[in-house]
Amino acid sequence: EAQVTQNPRYLITVTGKKLTVTCSQNMNHEYMSWYRQDPGLGLRQIYYSMNVEVTDKGDVPEGYKVSRKEKRNFPLILESPSPNQTSLYFCASSLMREQTPLHFGNGTRLTVT
Amino acid sequence: TQLLEQSPQFLSIQEGENLTVYCNSSSVFSSLQWYRQEPGEGPVLLVTVVTGGEVKKLKRLTFQFGDARKDSSLHITAAQTGDTGLYLCAGPPTSGTYKYIFGTGTRLKVLA
């Protein structure tokens, strides 16, 4: 089954404790992206990747890191999480051809206390 | 900067009622996509509209792309409780960028 898998689904952590949210897709998509979703602010892009070893900042990259060492994986790293990073995070992938859709994971709800 | 504004932001209706959600922009888009996000899940594509004036139907859902390709609408006929969710319109990346543009979303609740 074609899918984007994120782990964990839920995560509660404390300020400053490094964490990684994993994302993996099995559709051989070149494009992968991370979003955060907050009430009243919609989906905001954090980072994206056009292919292996090619990443770039989205609209809200501060406090996040990403890597794309393999085509299927695109982990999101929070080196020193802060409470303002409490949010619902989505990973998505796409073929990046005209009119192709984004395929989203089921989300990771992160709480930083 | 391309922006997509959706209205209304929130909608609560009774089962069986009709509703329309709007997605507007001052920019021209080559196509627009509509996604539905159910609680606890990621957004899932419903439809892509490509041609100005195009109308697409998906069972009780009717999607329209404006003639000038700056706006789109989603009409639901005889809403059901299963239609409850967040509806998002999205524009594809423009040439030279890699950013999908997402609308602000319409949260729909259909009451039994």
Short mmCIF file of C-alpha atoms in Angstrom, two decimals:
data_model
loop_
_atom_site.label_atom_id
_atom_site.label_comp_id
_atom_site.label_asym_id
_atom_site.label_seq_id
_atom_site.Cartn_x
_atom_site.Cartn_y
_atom_site.Cartn_z
CA GLU A 1 0.00 0.00 0.00
CA ALA A 2 1.32 3.42 -1.00
CA GLN A 3 1.81 5.46 2.11
CA VAL A 4 3.74 8.01 4.11
CA THR A 5 4.58 6.74 7.58
CA GLN A 6 5.40 9.04 10.46
CA ASN A 7 6.56 8.05 13.91
CA PRO A 8 5.74 8.56 16.65
CA ARG A 9 2.06 9.56 16.48
CA TYR A 10 2.21 11.25 19.87
CA LEU A 11 5.19 12.65 21.72
CA ILE A 12 5.43 14.53 25.00
CA THR A 13 8.84 15.89 25.89
CA VAL A 14 10.55 18.56 27.93
CA THR A 15 12.23 21.74 26.83
CA GLY A 16 15.72 21.18 25.46
CA LYS A 17 15.59 17.42 25.00
CA LYS A 18 16.57 16.61 21.41
CA LEU A 19 14.07 14.59 19.44
CA THR A 20 13.59 13.18 15.95
CA VAL A 21 10.34 12.54 14.14
CA THR A 22 10.77 10.01 11.37
CA CYS A 23 9.06 10.04 7.99
CA SER A 24 9.24 7.36 5.34
CA GLN A 25 7.46 6.99 1.99
CA ASN A 26 7.27 3.93 -0.26
CA MET A 27 6.21 5.68 -3.50
CA ASN A 28 9.65 6.65 -4.79
CA HIS A 29 8.70 10.33 -4.60
CA GLU A 30 11.39 12.91 -5.18
CA TYR A 31 9.72 15.63 -3.15
CA MET A 32 9.19 15.49 0.60
CA SER A 33 8.12 18.19 2.99
CA TRP A 34 7.36 18.88 6.63
CA TYR A 35 4.46 21.02 7.83
CA ARG A 36 3.16 22.13 11.15
CA GLN A 37 -0.51 22.75 11.72
CA ASP A 38 -1.69 25.14 14.39
CA PRO A 39 -5.20 26.43 15.12
CA GLY A 40 -5.91 29.58 13.18
CA LEU A 41 -2.62 29.40 11.28
CA GLY A 42 -3.28 26.52 8.92
CA LEU A 43 -0.53 24.39 7.42
CA ARG A 44 2.87 26.03 7.43
CA GLN A 45 5.85 24.55 5.66
CA ILE A 46 8.96 23.94 7.75
CA TYR A 47 11.43 22.37 5.30
CA TYR A 48 11.25 20.58 2.02
CA SER A 49 13.48 18.38 -0.09
CA MET A 50 13.53 18.06 -3.86
CA ASN A 51 15.70 14.95 -3.85
CA VAL A 52 18.46 13.16 -1.95
CA GLU A 53 20.85 15.62 -0.31
CA VAL A 54 18.80 18.59 -1.57
CA THR A 55 16.82 20.44 1.11
CA ASP A 56 15.62 23.98 1.60
CA LYS A 57 13.83 26.11 4.15
CA GLY A 58 10.11 26.62 4.13
CA ASP A 59 8.23 29.40 5.86
CA VAL A 60 8.97 28.48 9.49
CA PRO A 61 12.36 26.67 9.64
CA GLU A 62 13.69 28.16 12.89
CA GLY A 63 14.42 25.51 15.51
CA TYR A 64 14.24 22.58 13.08
CA LYS A 65 16.68 20.55 11.04
CA VAL A 66 16.16 17.94 8.36
CA SER A 67 18.23 15.53 6.35
CA ARG A 68 17.64 13.53 3.19
CA LYS A 69 20.26 10.81 2.97
CA GLU A 70 17.95 8.34 1.28
CA LYS A 71 15.07 9.00 -1.08
CA ARG A 72 12.47 7.34 1.13
CA ASN A 73 13.33 8.97 4.47
CA PHE A 74 13.07 12.58 5.60
CA PRO A 75 13.46 12.93 9.39
CA LEU A 76 12.63 16.12 11.25
CA ILE A 77 15.02 16.98 14.05
CA LEU A 78 14.38 19.34 16.93
CA GLU A 79 17.77 19.91 18.55
CA SER A 80 16.44 21.86 21.52
CA PRO A 81 12.65 21.82 21.56
CA SER A 82 10.76 24.72 23.10
CA PRO A 83 7.10 25.03 24.12
CA ASN A 84 6.30 27.11 21.02
CA GLN A 85 7.08 24.02 18.94
CA THR A 86 4.09 22.24 20.46
CA SER A 87 2.06 21.46 17.37
CA LEU A 88 0.69 18.85 14.99
CA TYR A 89 3.32 17.90 12.42
CA PHE A 90 2.77 16.36 9.02
CA CYS A 91 5.18 14.86 6.57
CA ALA A 92 4.16 14.78 2.91
CA SER A 93 5.58 13.55 -0.36
CA SER A 94 4.86 14.03 -4.02
CA LEU A 95 6.15 13.32 -7.51
CA MET A 96 6.42 17.06 -8.11
CA ARG A 97 4.86 16.78 -11.53
CA GLU A 98 2.13 19.15 -12.64
CA GLN A 99 -1.15 18.45 -10.82
CA THR A 100 0.21 15.55 -8.75
CA PRO A 101 -1.07 15.62 -5.19
CA LEU A 102 0.72 15.67 -1.90
CA HIS A 103 0.48 12.43 0.08
CA PHE A 104 0.41 13.09 3.80
CA GLY A 105 1.33 10.99 6.79
CA ASN A 106 -1.09 10.70 9.70
CA GLY A 107 0.64 13.29 11.78
CA THR A 108 2.69 13.55 14.93
CA ARG A 109 1.23 15.46 17.84
CA LEU A 110 4.13 16.96 19.77
CA THR A 111 3.83 18.56 23.19
CA VAL A 112 6.85 20.34 24.67
CA THR A 113 6.55 21.24 28.35
CA THR B 1 3.16 36.21 -2.67
CA GLN B 2 0.33 33.89 -3.56
CA LEU B 3 -2.37 33.50 -0.92
CA LEU B 4 -5.51 31.41 -0.76
CA GLU B 5 -8.31 32.55 1.50
CA GLN B 6 -11.11 30.22 2.39
CA SER B 7 -14.55 31.05 3.69
CA PRO B 8 -16.22 30.36 5.90
CA GLN B 9 -13.68 29.34 8.50
CA PHE B 10 -16.19 27.29 10.45
CA LEU B 11 -19.48 25.74 9.45
CA SER B 12 -21.87 23.73 11.56
CA ILE B 13 -24.94 22.36 9.81
CA GLN B 14 -27.57 19.69 10.16
CA GLU B 15 -27.44 16.46 8.20
CA GLY B 16 -29.24 16.86 4.88
CA GLU B 17 -28.41 20.54 4.39
CA ASN B 18 -26.40 21.91 1.47
CA LEU B 19 -23.30 24.04 1.84
CA THR B 20 -20.66 25.83 -0.22
CA VAL B 21 -17.06 26.52 0.71
CA TYR B 22 -15.05 29.16 -1.15
CA CYS B 23 -11.37 29.43 -1.95
CA ASN B 24 -10.26 32.82 -3.28
CA SER B 25 -7.04 34.39 -4.43
CA SER B 26 -5.86 37.49 -6.25
CA SER B 27 -3.35 35.29 -8.10
CA VAL B 28 -3.87 32.97 -11.03
CA PHE B 29 -3.22 29.29 -10.41
CA SER B 30 -2.49 26.65 -13.04
CA SER B 31 -4.65 24.26 -11.02
CA LEU B 32 -6.16 23.96 -7.57
CA GLN B 33 -6.50 20.94 -5.35
CA TRP B 34 -9.03 20.22 -2.61
CA TYR B 35 -8.12 18.08 0.37
CA ARG B 36 -10.18 16.77 3.27
CA GLN B 37 -8.62 16.16 6.64
CA GLU B 38 -10.49 14.01 9.13
CA PRO B 39 -9.71 14.15 12.84
CA GLY B 40 -6.50 12.32 13.68
CA GLU B 41 -5.42 11.94 10.07
CA GLY B 42 -3.49 13.78 7.40
CA PRO B 43 -5.15 15.63 4.51
CA VAL B 44 -6.29 13.45 1.63
CA LEU B 45 -6.76 14.68 -1.92
CA LEU B 46 -10.36 14.94 -3.10
CA VAL B 47 -9.93 16.48 -6.53
CA THR B 48 -7.74 18.60 -8.78
CA VAL B 49 -9.33 21.23 -11.02
CA VAL B 50 -7.26 22.36 -13.96
CA THR B 51 -9.26 24.26 -16.57
CA GLY B 52 -10.92 27.62 -15.96
CA GLY B 53 -14.66 27.10 -15.60
CA GLU B 54 -14.23 23.39 -14.97
CA VAL B 55 -16.80 21.56 -12.85
CA LYS B 56 -16.01 18.19 -11.31
CA LYS B 57 -18.36 15.99 -9.34
CA LEU B 58 -17.45 13.45 -6.73
CA LYS B 59 -20.72 11.87 -5.58
CA ARG B 60 -22.42 14.64 -3.53
CA LEU B 61 -19.44 17.00 -3.84
CA THR B 62 -19.22 19.46 -6.72
CA PHE B 63 -16.02 21.39 -7.34
CA GLN B 64 -15.75 24.41 -9.59
CA PHE B 65 -12.71 26.30 -10.83
CA GLY B 66 -13.29 29.94 -11.63
CA ASP B 67 -13.07 31.12 -15.24
CA ALA B 68 -10.04 33.27 -14.41
CA ARG B 69 -8.44 30.44 -12.38
CA LYS B 70 -8.25 32.65 -9.29
CA ASP B 71 -10.94 30.96 -7.22
CA SER B 72 -12.68 27.69 -6.60
CA SER B 73 -15.69 26.43 -4.73
CA LEU B 74 -16.80 23.18 -3.15
CA HIS B 75 -20.52 22.48 -2.87
CA ILE B 76 -21.83 19.60 -0.80
CA THR B 77 -25.37 18.44 -1.39
CA ALA B 78 -27.30 16.77 1.41
CA ALA B 79 -24.41 16.74 3.86
CA GLN B 80 -23.81 13.64 5.94
CA THR B 81 -22.03 13.24 9.27
CA GLY B 82 -19.21 11.52 7.38
CA ASP B 83 -18.49 14.81 5.60
CA THR B 84 -17.27 16.30 8.89
CA GLY B 85 -13.69 17.45 8.64
CA LEU B 86 -11.32 20.20 7.61
CA TYR B 87 -11.43 21.16 3.95
CA LEU B 88 -8.32 22.68 2.44
CA CYS B 89 -7.71 24.14 -0.98
CA ALA B 90 -4.17 24.17 -2.28
CA GLY B 91 -2.28 25.57 -5.20
CA PRO B 92 0.70 23.76 -6.75
CA PRO B 93 4.23 25.16 -6.69
CA THR B 94 4.87 27.78 -9.32
CA SER B 95 7.83 27.56 -11.63
CA GLY B 96 11.05 27.95 -9.67
CA THR B 97 9.50 27.27 -6.28
CA TYR B 98 8.76 24.07 -4.44
CA LYS B 99 6.00 25.30 -2.18
CA TYR B 100 2.40 24.22 -2.27
CA ILE B 101 0.17 27.11 -1.21
CA PHE B 102 -2.50 26.04 1.27
CA GLY B 103 -5.71 27.85 2.06
CA THR B 104 -6.65 28.75 5.60
CA GLY B 105 -9.13 25.86 5.79
CA THR B 106 -12.84 25.41 6.45
CA ARG B 107 -13.79 23.30 9.42
CA LEU B 108 -17.12 21.59 8.74
CA LYS B 109 -19.21 19.84 11.34
CA VAL B 110 -22.32 17.98 10.23
CA LEU B 111 -24.73 17.20 13.03
CA ALA B 112 -27.01 14.16 13.03
#
